[in-house]
Amino acid sequence: MCPATAFIGVGSNLGDRLEYCREAFALLQSHDEIRLKAVSALYETVPVDFLGQDRFYNAVFEIETRLSPEALLEYCQEVERGLGKEILRPKGPRTLDLDILFFQDQVCRAPRLTLPHPEIAKRAFVLAPLSELAPDLIHPDFSASIQTLLERLPEAQRKGVKKQLEPGWESEDAPGGLQA
Ligand code: AMP
């Protein structure tokens, strides 16, 4: 079986946001069946949905894996729990959130695992980092590329997403190294 390519979104807005994102990277990289192929820049982003919370750090990882989508989700949730995933309220502050954005070209509508992730097209904090790694990837629900979906978002939303650190994320003391 050929490995599948998947994109994983990472976000944190509680505690040491950079450290949580770095740890998420290191723990994904440490899995025998996951190979990190690329890392986007780290963005600081204004919250959406529930506005009364601190800004997030967001990034996207491109991976190759022989895990099934369900097993990858389970591992992502293990990483979240391992890093003390704390959610103060739905859509609210959280130490670490990992979302599977795309898994190859799989489409799946189960509540436990929806693929592609259902919120991609409305979220500048996903589309901006994802467009660095896969600008031409076509979102099957919209028949449009990631770059096009980003350009379609209102400017106010795109302005809420600011590049904070380049893809090495200040790599000298990054756990596991961030040069994927
Ligand atoms: P949240 O904490 O808001 O990221 O939501 C987590 C819930 O979304 C979990 O119950 C997951 O099973 C479910 N979920 C559905 N699709 C996905 C996906 N593509 N990636 C991550 N979680 C997902």
Tab-separated table of C-alpha atoms and ligand atoms in Angstrom:
chain	number	residue	atom	x	y	z
A	1	MET	CA	0.000	0.000	0.000
A	2	CYS	CA	1.367	3.431	-0.946
A	3	PRO	CA	1.494	5.945	1.860
A	4	ALA	CA	-1.241	8.582	1.850
A	5	THR	CA	-0.596	12.307	1.940
A	6	ALA	CA	-2.521	14.210	4.596
A	7	PHE	CA	-2.624	17.764	5.904
A	8	ILE	CA	-3.018	18.428	9.610
A	9	GLY	CA	-3.930	21.799	11.118
A	10	VAL	CA	-2.522	22.714	14.510
A	11	GLY	CA	-3.769	25.475	16.808
A	12	SER	CA	-3.167	26.705	20.340
A	13	ASN	CA	-4.249	29.754	22.333
A	14	LEU	CA	-3.697	28.726	25.947
A	15	GLY	CA	-0.387	28.659	27.809
A	16	ASP	CA	2.884	28.490	25.860
A	17	ARG	CA	1.366	28.411	22.364
A	18	LEU	CA	4.656	28.006	20.502
A	19	GLU	CA	5.759	25.164	22.738
A	20	TYR	CA	2.460	23.300	22.253
A	21	CYS	CA	2.763	23.596	18.478
A	22	ARG	CA	6.381	22.433	18.601
A	23	GLU	CA	5.497	19.489	20.816
A	24	ALA	CA	2.695	18.523	18.456
A	25	PHE	CA	5.216	18.503	15.611
A	26	ALA	CA	7.699	16.415	17.605
A	27	LEU	CA	5.063	13.874	18.646
A	28	LEU	CA	3.719	13.488	15.113
A	29	GLN	CA	7.268	13.071	13.855
A	30	SER	CA	8.031	10.452	16.510
A	31	HIS	CA	5.374	8.053	15.194
A	32	ASP	CA	6.890	5.221	13.126
A	33	GLU	CA	4.093	5.392	10.548
A	34	ILE	CA	4.109	9.166	10.064
A	35	ARG	CA	6.610	11.098	7.995
A	36	LEU	CA	6.579	14.882	8.170
A	37	LYS	CA	6.992	16.244	4.661
A	38	ALA	CA	6.513	19.976	5.124
A	39	VAL	CA	5.659	22.582	7.719
A	40	SER	CA	4.046	25.951	7.062
A	41	ALA	CA	4.998	29.175	8.759
A	42	LEU	CA	3.431	29.790	12.154
A	43	TYR	CA	0.659	32.394	12.089
A	44	GLU	CA	-0.856	34.460	14.847
A	45	THR	CA	-4.589	34.615	14.226
A	46	VAL	CA	-7.573	36.367	15.727
A	47	PRO	CA	-10.233	34.049	17.161
A	48	VAL	CA	-13.373	33.286	15.172
A	49	ASP	CA	-16.767	32.012	16.419
A	50	PHE	CA	-16.092	32.830	20.091
A	51	LEU	CA	-14.378	36.216	19.994
A	52	GLY	CA	-13.691	36.756	23.700
A	53	GLN	CA	-10.463	34.779	23.826
A	54	ASP	CA	-6.755	35.214	23.132
A	55	ARG	CA	-5.162	34.994	19.718
A	56	PHE	CA	-4.161	31.609	18.390
A	57	TYR	CA	-0.998	30.277	16.882
A	58	ASN	CA	-1.845	28.177	13.814
A	59	ALA	CA	0.142	26.177	11.278
A	60	VAL	CA	-0.310	23.239	8.909
A	61	PHE	CA	1.767	20.069	8.588
A	62	GLU	CA	1.951	17.915	5.477
A	63	ILE	CA	2.544	14.278	6.311
A	64	GLU	CA	2.820	10.925	4.623
A	65	THR	CA	1.365	7.978	6.470
A	66	ARG	CA	0.362	4.351	6.168
A	67	LEU	CA	-2.124	4.775	9.004
A	68	SER	CA	-5.823	4.718	8.185
A	69	PRO	CA	-7.632	8.065	8.601
A	70	GLU	CA	-9.295	6.708	11.779
A	71	ALA	CA	-5.973	5.599	13.246
A	72	LEU	CA	-4.442	8.986	12.392
A	73	LEU	CA	-7.335	10.750	14.144
A	74	GLU	CA	-6.854	8.521	17.183
A	75	TYR	CA	-3.171	9.365	17.290
A	76	CYS	CA	-3.882	13.108	16.905
A	77	GLN	CA	-6.299	12.869	19.834
A	78	GLU	CA	-3.690	10.965	21.853
A	79	VAL	CA	-1.227	13.800	21.182
A	80	GLU	CA	-3.846	16.374	22.231
A	81	ARG	CA	-4.524	14.484	25.454
A	82	GLY	CA	-0.816	13.918	26.058
A	83	LEU	CA	-0.269	17.663	25.893
A	84	GLY	CA	-3.118	18.153	28.346
A	85	LYS	CA	-5.769	19.229	25.860
A	86	GLU	CA	-7.817	21.625	27.843
A	87	ILE	CA	-10.904	23.220	26.326
A	88	LEU	CA	-12.568	25.841	28.475
A	89	ARG	CA	-15.723	25.968	26.330
A	90	PRO	CA	-16.834	24.839	22.843
A	91	LYS	CA	-15.061	26.913	20.160
A	92	GLY	CA	-13.165	28.519	23.060
A	93	PRO	CA	-9.589	28.556	24.351
A	94	ARG	CA	-7.568	25.384	24.022
A	95	THR	CA	-4.021	24.255	24.690
A	96	LEU	CA	-3.811	22.195	21.516
A	97	ASP	CA	-6.094	21.338	18.640
A	98	LEU	CA	-5.157	18.992	15.807
A	99	ASP	CA	-7.509	18.667	12.843
A	100	ILE	CA	-7.119	16.390	9.846
A	101	LEU	CA	-7.812	18.806	7.004
A	102	PHE	CA	-7.361	16.457	4.059
A	103	PHE	CA	-6.486	12.778	3.874
A	104	GLN	CA	-5.524	11.997	0.297
A	105	ASP	CA	-8.742	12.542	-1.691
A	106	GLN	CA	-10.975	10.799	0.825
A	107	VAL	CA	-14.463	12.113	1.449
A	108	CYS	CA	-16.177	11.016	4.624
A	109	ARG	CA	-19.166	12.514	6.447
A	110	ALA	CA	-19.170	10.734	9.806
A	111	PRO	CA	-19.370	13.098	12.812
A	112	ARG	CA	-16.340	11.396	14.356
A	113	LEU	CA	-14.341	11.970	11.184
A	114	THR	CA	-15.412	14.379	8.470
A	115	LEU	CA	-13.088	14.635	5.471
A	116	PRO	CA	-12.197	17.076	4.169
A	117	HIS	CA	-12.523	18.923	7.485
A	118	PRO	CA	-15.852	20.810	7.215
A	119	GLU	CA	-14.575	24.279	8.199
A	120	ILE	CA	-11.618	24.639	5.831
A	121	ALA	CA	-13.235	26.994	3.332
A	122	LYS	CA	-14.314	29.577	5.933
A	123	ARG	CA	-11.135	29.698	7.953
A	124	ALA	CA	-8.330	32.035	6.932
A	125	PHE	CA	-6.243	30.575	9.749
A	126	VAL	CA	-6.318	27.229	7.905
A	127	LEU	CA	-6.261	28.450	4.305
A	128	ALA	CA	-3.295	30.817	4.723
A	129	PRO	CA	-0.825	28.210	6.042
A	130	LEU	CA	-2.295	25.484	3.816
A	131	SER	CA	-1.885	27.674	0.737
A	132	GLU	CA	1.879	27.763	1.402
A	133	LEU	CA	2.075	23.974	1.148
A	134	ALA	CA	-0.657	23.119	-1.360
A	135	PRO	CA	-1.988	26.204	-3.180
A	136	ASP	CA	-3.297	24.145	-6.105
A	137	LEU	CA	-4.978	21.419	-4.087
A	138	ILE	CA	-8.618	21.247	-5.174
A	139	HIS	CA	-11.227	21.146	-2.424
A	140	PRO	CA	-13.779	18.631	-3.775
A	141	ASP	CA	-16.800	20.300	-2.125
A	142	PHE	CA	-16.118	23.617	-3.893
A	143	SER	CA	-14.201	22.518	-6.994
A	144	ALA	CA	-11.815	25.317	-6.160
A	145	SER	CA	-8.163	25.439	-5.155
A	146	ILE	CA	-6.937	26.349	-1.691
A	147	GLN	CA	-5.467	29.571	-3.113
A	148	THR	CA	-8.808	30.487	-4.689
A	149	LEU	CA	-10.713	29.755	-1.483
A	150	LEU	CA	-8.298	31.995	0.420
A	151	GLU	CA	-8.720	34.803	-2.107
A	152	ARG	CA	-12.507	34.479	-1.855
A	153	LEU	CA	-12.523	35.202	1.870
A	154	PRO	CA	-13.386	38.763	2.911
A	155	GLU	CA	-10.292	40.912	3.342
A	156	ALA	CA	-11.133	41.522	7.001
A	157	GLN	CA	-10.747	37.798	7.661
A	158	ARG	CA	-7.492	37.514	5.751
A	159	LYS	CA	-6.135	40.461	7.734
A	160	GLY	CA	-6.777	38.571	10.962
A	161	VAL	CA	-4.023	36.126	10.078
A	162	LYS	CA	-0.420	37.319	10.431
A	163	LYS	CA	2.718	35.367	9.749
A	164	GLN	CA	4.632	35.177	13.029
A	165	LEU	CA	7.547	32.776	12.455
A	166	GLU	CA	9.032	31.247	9.306
A	167	PRO	CA	8.670	27.459	8.760
A	168	GLY	CA	11.752	26.598	10.870
A	169	TRP	CA	9.879	28.214	13.805
A	170	GLU	CA	13.212	29.409	15.216
A	171	SER	CA	14.560	25.920	14.861
A	172	GLU	CA	17.678	26.057	17.073
A	173	ASP	CA	15.849	24.732	20.125
A	174	ALA	CA	12.855	23.150	18.421
A	175	PRO	CA	12.252	19.652	19.785
A	176	GLY	CA	12.940	17.090	17.114
A	177	GLY	CA	13.945	19.816	14.661
A	178	LEU	CA	11.463	21.523	12.401
A	179	GLN	CA	13.250	21.100	9.096
A	180	ALA	CA	10.861	18.543	7.702
B	1	AMP	P1	-12.561	20.030	18.040
B	1	AMP	O1	-12.079	19.820	19.443
B	1	AMP	O2	-13.436	21.225	17.892
B	1	AMP	O3	-11.440	19.981	17.041
B	1	AMP	O4	-13.518	18.794	17.670
B	1	AMP	C1	-13.074	17.501	17.876
B	1	AMP	C2	-14.155	16.535	17.395
B	1	AMP	O5	-14.310	16.644	15.980
B	1	AMP	C3	-13.807	15.106	17.711
B	1	AMP	O6	-14.916	14.494	18.293
B	1	AMP	C4	-13.508	14.481	16.352
B	1	AMP	O7	-13.902	13.127	16.329
B	1	AMP	C5	-14.340	15.328	15.416
B	1	AMP	N1	-13.834	15.413	14.042
B	1	AMP	C6	-14.591	15.223	12.925
B	1	AMP	N2	-13.864	15.361	11.818
B	1	AMP	C7	-12.583	15.660	12.211
B	1	AMP	C8	-11.364	15.912	11.494
B	1	AMP	N3	-11.304	15.907	10.151
B	1	AMP	N4	-10.246	16.175	12.232
B	1	AMP	C9	-10.302	16.206	13.584
B	1	AMP	N5	-11.425	15.982	14.325
B	1	AMP	C10	-12.560	15.695	13.640
